[in-house]
């Protein structure tokens, strides 16, 4: 029989990685919501960049995503 040596353990548990991926997805969604709204012609002013979605919703979504990722990092995988 061949000795396999020491077993390599992951730093986090499976649930931590799932929560981390959800948080990264929420951050990506926030940045997608933040995009667009510009004018095709640089000489024409467009108020579309100052709507609710880009000023309030998107940054709040990004901050919630950062909170989810911090929770995923700090969650102890050993506890139930």
CSV table of C-alpha atoms in Angstrom, one decimal:
chain,number,residue,atom,x,y,z
A,1,UNK,CA,0.0,0.0,0.0
A,2,UNK,CA,1.2,3.4,-0.9
A,3,UNK,CA,1.2,6.2,1.8
A,4,UNK,CA,-0.8,9.2,0.5
A,5,UNK,CA,0.9,11.6,2.9
A,6,UNK,CA,-0.9,14.4,4.8
A,7,UNK,CA,-4.5,15.2,3.7
A,8,UNK,CA,-4.9,18.7,2.3
A,9,UNK,CA,-7.9,20.5,3.8
A,10,UNK,CA,-9.6,23.6,2.3
A,11,UNK,CA,-9.5,26.8,4.3
A,12,UNK,CA,-13.3,27.2,4.2
A,13,UNK,CA,-16.2,24.7,4.2
A,14,UNK,CA,-18.5,24.1,1.2
A,15,UNK,CA,-21.2,26.4,2.5
A,16,UNK,CA,-18.7,29.2,2.8
A,17,UNK,CA,-17.7,28.9,-0.8
A,18,UNK,CA,-21.4,28.8,-1.9
A,19,UNK,CA,-22.2,32.0,0.1
A,20,UNK,CA,-19.0,33.6,-1.3
A,21,UNK,CA,-20.1,32.9,-4.8
A,22,UNK,CA,-23.6,34.3,-4.1
A,23,UNK,CA,-21.9,37.5,-2.7
A,24,UNK,CA,-19.7,37.8,-5.8
A,25,UNK,CA,-22.8,37.4,-8.0
A,26,UNK,CA,-24.7,40.2,-6.1
A,27,UNK,CA,-21.7,42.5,-6.5
A,28,UNK,CA,-21.6,41.8,-10.2
A,29,UNK,CA,-25.3,42.5,-10.4
A,30,UNK,CA,-24.8,45.8,-8.7
A,31,UNK,CA,-22.1,46.8,-11.2
A,32,UNK,CA,-24.3,45.7,-14.1
A,33,UNK,CA,-27.2,47.9,-12.7
A,34,UNK,CA,-24.7,50.8,-12.5
A,35,UNK,CA,-23.7,50.7,-16.2
A,36,UNK,CA,-25.3,52.5,-19.1
A,37,UNK,CA,-27.3,55.7,-19.1
A,38,UNK,CA,-24.8,57.8,-21.1
A,39,UNK,CA,-25.5,59.7,-24.2
A,40,UNK,CA,-24.2,58.6,-27.6
A,41,UNK,CA,-23.4,62.1,-28.6
A,42,UNK,CA,-21.0,63.9,-26.2
A,43,UNK,CA,-22.5,67.2,-27.0
A,44,UNK,CA,-25.9,66.2,-25.7
A,45,UNK,CA,-26.6,66.1,-22.0
A,46,UNK,CA,-28.6,63.1,-20.7
A,47,UNK,CA,-30.3,63.0,-17.2
A,48,UNK,CA,-30.5,59.2,-17.5
A,49,UNK,CA,-27.3,58.8,-15.4
A,50,UNK,CA,-29.0,60.3,-12.4
A,51,UNK,CA,-32.0,58.0,-12.1
A,52,UNK,CA,-32.8,55.9,-9.0
A,53,UNK,CA,-31.3,52.7,-10.4
A,54,UNK,CA,-27.8,54.1,-10.8
A,55,UNK,CA,-27.7,56.4,-7.8
A,56,UNK,CA,-29.4,54.4,-5.1
A,57,UNK,CA,-30.2,50.8,-6.1
A,58,UNK,CA,-26.8,49.8,-7.7
A,59,UNK,CA,-24.5,51.0,-4.9
A,60,UNK,CA,-26.8,49.5,-2.3
A,61,UNK,CA,-26.7,46.2,-4.1
A,62,UNK,CA,-22.9,46.3,-4.3
A,63,UNK,CA,-22.6,47.0,-0.5
A,64,UNK,CA,-25.0,44.2,0.3
A,65,UNK,CA,-22.8,41.9,-1.9
A,66,UNK,CA,-19.7,43.0,0.1
A,67,UNK,CA,-21.6,42.3,3.3
A,68,UNK,CA,-22.5,38.8,2.1
A,69,UNK,CA,-18.8,38.1,1.1
A,70,UNK,CA,-17.6,39.3,4.5
A,71,UNK,CA,-20.2,37.0,6.2
A,72,UNK,CA,-19.0,34.1,4.1
A,73,UNK,CA,-15.4,34.7,5.2
A,74,UNK,CA,-16.2,35.1,8.9
A,75,UNK,CA,-18.7,32.2,9.1
A,76,UNK,CA,-17.2,29.3,11.1
A,77,UNK,CA,-17.6,26.1,9.0
A,78,UNK,CA,-17.2,23.9,12.0
A,79,UNK,CA,-20.4,25.1,13.7
A,80,UNK,CA,-23.8,23.9,12.5
